């Protein structure tokens, strides 16, 4: 398009008319171009993809419509439907008393800043403990997480810190530093979930983990001395129990052996006595049947038993001149 630079008014009017004609010709193509552009924009904004670790909250004209799972979904284009994607499958973490700086290397690095206002707590026995912990949580309901509270992460931190101070305040410092960590974690998780459910925030606590529990730096040397004394005490108790477990079972074994031997001897004597009694009854029964024969047999058996105990036996008979050697073990080689 060119304009006539002359001073002729007719030429200027002709230029204006020519511009009008050109604009009318261009307007014939402008409408279809706008329509095509709107169709293209509508086509590209009428669907969206939700990743496997996400859920999508759909808002239509500022009002909650639905929550869609992972996959391909359609919506009303041109900004009518607004889609907010939330990482519901990802485990999020809130840290207290420390901050993780970098986890991409082989060794995790932590911030050197001090967070004592979060970690210093008063225990049940009026001592102070430096408690560092982490809370891992997942978004169970994305709509509630987005719209039920204005600052859900801040609320989670406030609830976690309040509950941890409550749980630590119910226990002694020794319990917190030694054997009570698992119980504290479990109790804190239950109480945190109860409060978050009451606020209906759409958050599920996965785990509560105590990272590091120490006495304050000022009293740490004294506390270490107390721990060393307790360790020595436990060592002495373990040594005493070891000696006890070594000596007492041995003594009990010996006592049991003596008891068993005595019981065996008593049983043998009782059985021998029962046998002698049965033998006497049998002999007495035969004696009643044949007294003379039985008496003679008993006499011979008794004399045989007695003679076995002597080395030499000599019978002196006045009717026989000299001595009659009846039994001499040395001469007869041990035979009668």
CSV table of C-alpha atoms in Angstrom, one decimal:
chain,number,residue,atom,x,y,z
A,1,UNK,CA,0.0,0.0,0.0
A,2,UNK,CA,1.4,3.4,-1.0
A,3,UNK,CA,0.2,7.0,-0.5
A,4,UNK,CA,0.4,9.8,-3.0
A,5,UNK,CA,2.6,12.5,-1.6
A,6,UNK,CA,1.1,15.1,-3.9
A,7,UNK,CA,-1.0,18.0,-2.8
A,8,UNK,CA,-4.0,17.0,-5.0
A,9,UNK,CA,-7.1,16.3,-2.7
A,10,UNK,CA,-8.5,13.9,-5.2
A,11,UNK,CA,-5.4,11.7,-5.0
A,12,UNK,CA,-5.7,11.6,-1.2
A,13,UNK,CA,-9.4,10.6,-1.5
A,14,UNK,CA,-8.5,7.9,-4.0
A,15,UNK,CA,-5.9,6.6,-1.5
A,16,UNK,CA,-8.4,6.3,1.2
A,17,UNK,CA,-10.8,4.5,-1.0
A,18,UNK,CA,-8.1,2.1,-2.1
A,19,UNK,CA,-7.3,1.3,1.6
A,20,UNK,CA,-11.0,0.6,2.3
A,21,UNK,CA,-11.2,-1.8,-0.5
A,22,UNK,CA,-8.0,-3.6,0.6
A,23,UNK,CA,-9.3,-3.9,4.2
A,24,UNK,CA,-12.6,-5.3,2.9
A,25,UNK,CA,-10.7,-7.9,0.9
A,26,UNK,CA,-8.6,-8.8,3.9
A,27,UNK,CA,-11.6,-9.1,6.2
A,28,UNK,CA,-13.0,-11.9,4.0
A,29,UNK,CA,-10.0,-14.0,5.1
A,30,UNK,CA,-9.7,-12.7,8.7
A,31,UNK,CA,-12.9,-14.3,10.0
A,32,UNK,CA,-12.0,-17.9,8.9
A,33,UNK,CA,-8.5,-17.4,10.3
A,34,UNK,CA,-9.8,-16.4,13.7
A,35,UNK,CA,-12.3,-19.3,13.7
A,36,UNK,CA,-9.5,-21.8,12.7
A,37,UNK,CA,-7.3,-20.4,15.4
A,38,UNK,CA,-10.0,-20.8,18.0
A,39,UNK,CA,-10.6,-24.3,16.9
A,40,UNK,CA,-6.9,-25.2,17.2
A,41,UNK,CA,-6.7,-23.6,20.6
A,42,UNK,CA,-9.8,-25.4,21.7
A,43,UNK,CA,-8.5,-28.7,20.4
A,44,UNK,CA,-5.2,-28.4,22.2
A,45,UNK,CA,-6.9,-27.3,25.5
A,46,UNK,CA,-9.7,-29.8,25.6
A,47,UNK,CA,-7.6,-32.7,26.9
A,48,UNK,CA,-4.9,-33.2,29.5
A,49,UNK,CA,-2.7,-36.1,30.8
A,50,UNK,CA,-2.4,-37.0,34.5
A,51,UNK,CA,0.9,-38.8,35.3
A,52,UNK,CA,1.0,-42.1,37.3
A,53,UNK,CA,2.0,-40.3,40.5
A,54,UNK,CA,-0.6,-37.6,40.2
A,55,UNK,CA,-4.3,-36.9,40.6
A,56,UNK,CA,-6.1,-34.0,38.9
A,57,UNK,CA,-8.6,-31.7,40.5
A,58,UNK,CA,-11.0,-30.1,38.0
A,59,UNK,CA,-12.5,-26.7,38.8
A,60,UNK,CA,-15.3,-25.3,36.6
A,61,UNK,CA,-15.9,-21.6,37.0
A,62,UNK,CA,-14.3,-21.7,40.4
A,63,UNK,CA,-16.4,-24.6,41.7
A,64,UNK,CA,-15.1,-28.1,42.4
A,65,UNK,CA,-16.2,-30.6,39.8
A,66,UNK,CA,-14.3,-33.8,40.1
A,67,UNK,CA,-11.0,-35.6,40.9
A,68,UNK,CA,-9.5,-37.7,38.1
A,69,UNK,CA,-7.0,-40.5,38.3
A,70,UNK,CA,-3.9,-40.9,36.1
A,71,UNK,CA,-4.5,-41.2,32.4
A,72,UNK,CA,-5.8,-39.1,29.5
A,73,UNK,CA,-8.9,-36.9,30.3
A,74,UNK,CA,-11.0,-34.3,28.5
A,75,UNK,CA,-12.3,-31.0,29.7
A,76,UNK,CA,-14.1,-27.9,28.6
A,77,UNK,CA,-11.6,-25.8,26.7
A,78,UNK,CA,-10.9,-22.1,26.6
A,79,UNK,CA,-10.3,-21.8,30.4
A,80,UNK,CA,-13.8,-23.0,31.4
A,81,UNK,CA,-12.4,-26.0,33.2
A,82,UNK,CA,-9.2,-25.4,35.3
A,83,UNK,CA,-7.1,-28.5,36.1
A,84,UNK,CA,-4.8,-28.6,39.1
A,85,UNK,CA,-2.4,-31.6,39.3
A,86,UNK,CA,-1.4,-32.9,42.7
A,87,UNK,CA,1.4,-35.4,43.5
A,88,UNK,CA,-0.7,-37.8,45.6
A,89,UNK,CA,1.6,-40.9,45.2
A,90,UNK,CA,4.8,-39.1,46.2
A,91,UNK,CA,5.9,-39.3,49.8
A,92,UNK,CA,6.6,-35.8,51.1
A,93,UNK,CA,8.8,-35.0,54.1
A,94,UNK,CA,8.9,-32.3,56.7
A,95,UNK,CA,12.1,-32.0,58.7
A,96,UNK,CA,12.5,-30.6,62.2
A,97,UNK,CA,15.8,-29.6,63.8
A,98,UNK,CA,17.7,-30.1,60.6
A,99,UNK,CA,17.4,-29.5,56.8
A,100,UNK,CA,18.6,-31.8,54.0
A,101,UNK,CA,20.7,-29.8,51.6
A,102,UNK,CA,21.6,-32.3,48.9
A,103,UNK,CA,20.6,-36.0,48.3
A,104,UNK,CA,22.0,-36.3,44.8
A,105,UNK,CA,25.5,-37.4,45.9
A,106,UNK,CA,26.4,-40.7,47.6
A,107,UNK,CA,26.4,-39.0,51.0
A,108,UNK,CA,23.6,-36.8,52.0
A,109,UNK,CA,24.6,-33.3,53.1
A,110,UNK,CA,22.7,-31.2,55.6
A,111,UNK,CA,22.4,-27.5,56.2
A,112,UNK,CA,24.8,-26.0,58.8
A,113,UNK,CA,22.2,-23.6,60.1
A,114,UNK,CA,20.9,-24.0,63.6
A,115,UNK,CA,17.2,-25.0,64.1
A,116,UNK,CA,17.3,-25.2,67.9
A,117,UNK,CA,14.0,-23.4,68.2
A,118,UNK,CA,12.4,-26.5,66.7
A,119,UNK,CA,14.4,-29.3,68.3
A,120,UNK,CA,15.0,-28.2,72.0
A,121,UNK,CA,12.3,-29.7,74.1
A,122,UNK,CA,11.5,-30.0,77.8
A,123,UNK,CA,11.1,-33.7,79.0
A,124,UNK,CA,8.9,-35.1,81.7
A,125,UNK,CA,11.6,-35.0,84.4
A,126,UNK,CA,12.3,-31.3,83.6
A,127,UNK,CA,15.4,-31.9,81.5
A,128,UNK,CA,16.1,-30.5,78.1
A,129,UNK,CA,16.7,-32.7,75.0
A,130,UNK,CA,17.7,-31.8,71.5
A,131,UNK,CA,15.3,-33.9,69.4
A,132,UNK,CA,15.6,-34.0,65.6
A,133,UNK,CA,12.9,-35.8,63.6
A,134,UNK,CA,11.2,-36.1,60.2
A,135,UNK,CA,7.6,-36.7,59.2
A,136,UNK,CA,6.8,-38.4,56.0
A,137,UNK,CA,3.3,-37.9,54.6
A,138,UNK,CA,1.1,-38.4,51.5
A,139,UNK,CA,-1.8,-36.5,50.1
A,140,UNK,CA,-4.8,-38.8,50.5
A,141,UNK,CA,-7.4,-36.3,49.2
A,142,UNK,CA,-6.1,-33.6,46.8
A,143,UNK,CA,-9.3,-31.5,46.9
A,144,UNK,CA,-9.1,-31.2,50.7
A,145,UNK,CA,-5.4,-30.6,50.6
A,146,UNK,CA,-5.8,-27.7,48.2
A,147,UNK,CA,-8.9,-26.0,49.5
A,148,UNK,CA,-9.6,-27.2,53.1
A,149,UNK,CA,-6.8,-25.1,54.5
A,150,UNK,CA,-4.8,-22.2,53.1
A,151,UNK,CA,-1.4,-23.4,54.1
A,152,UNK,CA,-1.4,-27.2,54.5
A,153,UNK,CA,2.3,-27.7,54.8
A,154,UNK,CA,2.6,-25.0,57.5
A,155,UNK,CA,-0.3,-26.7,59.3
A,156,UNK,CA,1.4,-30.1,59.1
A,157,UNK,CA,4.6,-28.6,60.6
A,158,UNK,CA,2.7,-26.9,63.4
A,159,UNK,CA,0.7,-30.1,64.3
A,160,UNK,CA,3.9,-32.2,64.1
A,161,UNK,CA,5.9,-29.9,66.4
A,162,UNK,CA,3.1,-29.6,68.9
A,163,UNK,CA,2.5,-33.4,69.1
A,164,UNK,CA,6.2,-34.2,69.4
A,165,UNK,CA,6.6,-31.7,72.3
A,166,UNK,CA,3.6,-33.3,74.0
A,167,UNK,CA,5.0,-36.9,73.6
A,168,UNK,CA,8.5,-35.9,74.7
A,169,UNK,CA,7.1,-34.0,77.6
A,170,UNK,CA,5.5,-37.2,78.9
A,171,UNK,CA,8.8,-39.1,79.2
A,172,UNK,CA,12.1,-38.9,81.0
A,173,UNK,CA,15.2,-37.8,79.2
A,174,UNK,CA,16.8,-41.2,79.8
A,175,UNK,CA,13.8,-42.9,78.1
A,176,UNK,CA,14.0,-40.6,75.2
A,177,UNK,CA,17.7,-41.0,74.7
A,178,UNK,CA,17.8,-44.8,75.0
A,179,UNK,CA,14.9,-47.3,74.8
A,180,UNK,CA,11.9,-45.1,74.2
A,181,UNK,CA,12.5,-44.0,70.6
A,182,UNK,CA,10.2,-46.5,68.9
A,183,UNK,CA,7.4,-45.9,71.3
A,184,UNK,CA,7.7,-42.2,70.8
A,185,UNK,CA,7.6,-42.5,67.0
A,186,UNK,CA,4.5,-44.7,67.2
A,187,UNK,CA,2.7,-42.5,69.6
A,188,UNK,CA,3.5,-39.3,67.7
A,189,UNK,CA,2.2,-40.8,64.4
A,190,UNK,CA,-1.1,-41.8,66.0
A,191,UNK,CA,-1.7,-38.5,67.6
A,192,UNK,CA,-0.7,-36.5,64.5
A,193,UNK,CA,-3.1,-38.5,62.3
A,194,UNK,CA,-5.9,-37.9,64.8
A,195,UNK,CA,-5.4,-34.1,64.7
A,196,UNK,CA,-5.1,-34.0,60.9
A,197,UNK,CA,-8.2,-36.1,60.5
A,198,UNK,CA,-10.0,-33.7,62.8
A,199,UNK,CA,-9.0,-30.8,60.6
A,200,UNK,CA,-10.0,-32.9,57.5
A,201,UNK,CA,-6.9,-31.9,55.6
A,202,UNK,CA,-6.7,-34.9,53.3
A,203,UNK,CA,-3.2,-35.9,54.5
A,204,UNK,CA,-2.0,-39.3,55.6
A,205,UNK,CA,1.0,-39.7,57.9
A,206,UNK,CA,3.3,-42.4,56.6
A,207,UNK,CA,6.0,-42.5,59.3
A,208,UNK,CA,7.5,-40.4,62.0
A,209,UNK,CA,11.3,-41.0,62.4
A,210,UNK,CA,13.5,-39.7,65.2
A,211,UNK,CA,16.8,-38.8,63.4
A,212,UNK,CA,19.0,-37.8,66.3
A,213,UNK,CA,18.3,-37.2,70.0
A,214,UNK,CA,21.0,-35.7,72.2
A,215,UNK,CA,21.3,-33.7,75.4
A,216,UNK,CA,22.1,-30.0,74.9
A,217,UNK,CA,25.8,-29.1,74.3
A,218,UNK,CA,26.2,-27.5,77.7
A,219,UNK,CA,25.4,-30.7,79.6
A,220,UNK,CA,26.7,-33.2,77.1
A,221,UNK,CA,30.0,-34.0,79.0
A,222,UNK,CA,28.1,-34.6,82.3
A,223,UNK,CA,25.6,-36.7,80.5
A,224,UNK,CA,28.3,-38.8,78.8
A,225,UNK,CA,29.8,-39.5,82.3
A,226,UNK,CA,26.5,-40.6,83.5
A,227,UNK,CA,26.1,-42.9,80.5
A,228,UNK,CA,29.6,-44.4,81.1
A,229,UNK,CA,28.7,-45.1,84.7
A,230,UNK,CA,25.5,-46.8,83.6
A,231,UNK,CA,27.4,-48.8,81.1
A,232,UNK,CA,29.9,-49.9,83.8
A,233,UNK,CA,26.9,-50.8,86.0
A,234,UNK,CA,25.4,-52.9,83.2
A,235,UNK,CA,28.7,-54.5,82.6
A,236,UNK,CA,29.1,-55.6,86.2
A,237,UNK,CA,25.5,-56.8,86.3
A,238,UNK,CA,26.1,-58.9,83.1
A,239,UNK,CA,29.3,-60.4,84.6
A,240,UNK,CA,27.6,-61.3,87.8
A,241,UNK,CA,24.7,-62.9,85.9
A,242,UNK,CA,27.3,-64.8,83.8
A,243,UNK,CA,28.9,-66.2,86.9
A,244,UNK,CA,25.6,-67.0,88.4
A,245,UNK,CA,24.5,-68.8,85.2
A,246,UNK,CA,27.8,-70.7,85.3
A,247,UNK,CA,27.9,-71.8,89.0
A,248,UNK,CA,24.3,-72.3,89.8
A,249,UNK,CA,23.5,-74.8,87.0
A,250,UNK,CA,26.7,-76.7,87.9
A,251,UNK,CA,25.7,-77.0,91.5
A,252,UNK,CA,22.2,-78.0,90.6
A,253,UNK,CA,23.6,-80.7,88.3
A,254,UNK,CA,25.8,-82.1,91.1
A,255,UNK,CA,22.9,-82.0,93.5
A,256,UNK,CA,20.7,-83.8,91.0
A,257,UNK,CA,23.4,-86.4,90.5
A,258,UNK,CA,23.6,-87.1,94.2
A,259,UNK,CA,19.8,-87.3,94.4
A,260,UNK,CA,19.7,-89.7,91.5
A,261,UNK,CA,22.4,-91.9,93.0
A,262,UNK,CA,20.6,-91.9,96.4
A,263,UNK,CA,17.3,-92.8,94.7
A,264,UNK,CA,19.1,-95.6,92.8
A,265,UNK,CA,20.6,-96.9,95.9
A,266,UNK,CA,17.3,-96.8,97.8
A,267,UNK,CA,15.6,-98.5,94.9
A,268,UNK,CA,18.2,-101.3,94.8
A,269,UNK,CA,18.0,-101.8,98.5
A,270,UNK,CA,14.2,-102.0,98.4
A,271,UNK,CA,14.3,-104.4,95.5
A,272,UNK,CA,16.9,-106.6,97.3
A,273,UNK,CA,14.8,-106.6,100.5
A,274,UNK,CA,11.7,-107.5,98.5
A,275,UNK,CA,13.7,-110.3,96.9
A,276,UNK,CA,14.9,-111.6,100.2
A,277,UNK,CA,11.4,-111.5,101.6
A,278,UNK,CA,10.1,-113.5,98.6
A,279,UNK,CA,12.9,-116.0,99.0
A,280,UNK,CA,12.1,-116.4,102.7
A,281,UNK,CA,8.5,-116.9,101.9
A,282,UNK,CA,9.3,-119.6,99.3
A,283,UNK,CA,11.7,-121.4,101.7
A,284,UNK,CA,9.1,-121.2,104.5
A,285,UNK,CA,6.5,-122.7,102.2
A,286,UNK,CA,8.8,-125.6,101.4
A,287,UNK,CA,9.7,-126.0,105.1
A,288,UNK,CA,6.1,-126.5,106.0
A,289,UNK,CA,5.9,-129.2,103.4
A,290,UNK,CA,9.1,-131.1,104.5
A,291,UNK,CA,10.7,-129.6,107.6
A,292,UNK,CA,13.5,-132.1,108.0
A,293,UNK,CA,14.7,-131.9,104.5
A,294,UNK,CA,14.4,-128.2,104.3
A,295,UNK,CA,16.2,-127.7,107.6
A,296,UNK,CA,19.1,-129.9,106.4
A,297,UNK,CA,19.3,-128.1,103.0
A,298,UNK,CA,19.3,-124.7,104.7
A,299,UNK,CA,22.1,-125.9,107.1
A,300,UNK,CA,24.2,-127.1,104.2
A,301,UNK,CA,23.8,-123.9,102.2
A,302,UNK,CA,24.6,-121.8,105.3
A,303,UNK,CA,27.7,-123.8,106.1
A,304,UNK,CA,28.8,-123.6,102.4
A,305,UNK,CA,28.5,-119.9,102.5
A,306,UNK,CA,30.4,-119.6,105.8
A,307,UNK,CA,33.2,-122.0,104.7
A,308,UNK,CA,33.9,-119.8,101.6
A,309,UNK,CA,35.1,-117.0,103.8
A,310,UNK,CA,37.9,-119.0,105.5
A,311,UNK,CA,41.4,-119.7,104.2
A,312,UNK,CA,42.1,-122.9,106.2
A,313,UNK,CA,39.7,-125.2,108.1
A,314,UNK,CA,40.9,-128.1,110.3
A,315,UNK,CA,38.6,-130.5,112.2
A,316,UNK,CA,39.8,-132.0,115.4
A,317,UNK,CA,38.1,-135.4,116.2
A,318,UNK,CA,39.1,-137.1,119.5
A,319,UNK,CA,38.4,-140.5,117.9
A,320,UNK,CA,40.9,-139.9,115.2
A,321,UNK,CA,44.6,-139.7,116.0
A,322,UNK,CA,46.0,-136.5,114.5
A,323,UNK,CA,44.5,-133.6,112.7
A,324,UNK,CA,42.1,-133.8,109.7
A,325,UNK,CA,42.6,-131.0,107.2
A,326,UNK,CA,39.2,-130.5,105.7
A,327,UNK,CA,39.7,-127.4,103.6
A,328,UNK,CA,43.0,-125.7,102.6
A,329,UNK,CA,42.8,-123.1,99.8
A,330,UNK,CA,46.5,-122.8,99.4
A,331,UNK,CA,47.0,-126.5,99.0
A,332,UNK,CA,44.0,-127.3,96.9
A,333,UNK,CA,44.3,-124.3,94.6
A,334,UNK,CA,41.1,-122.6,95.9
A,335,UNK,CA,38.9,-125.7,95.6
A,336,UNK,CA,37.3,-127.9,98.2
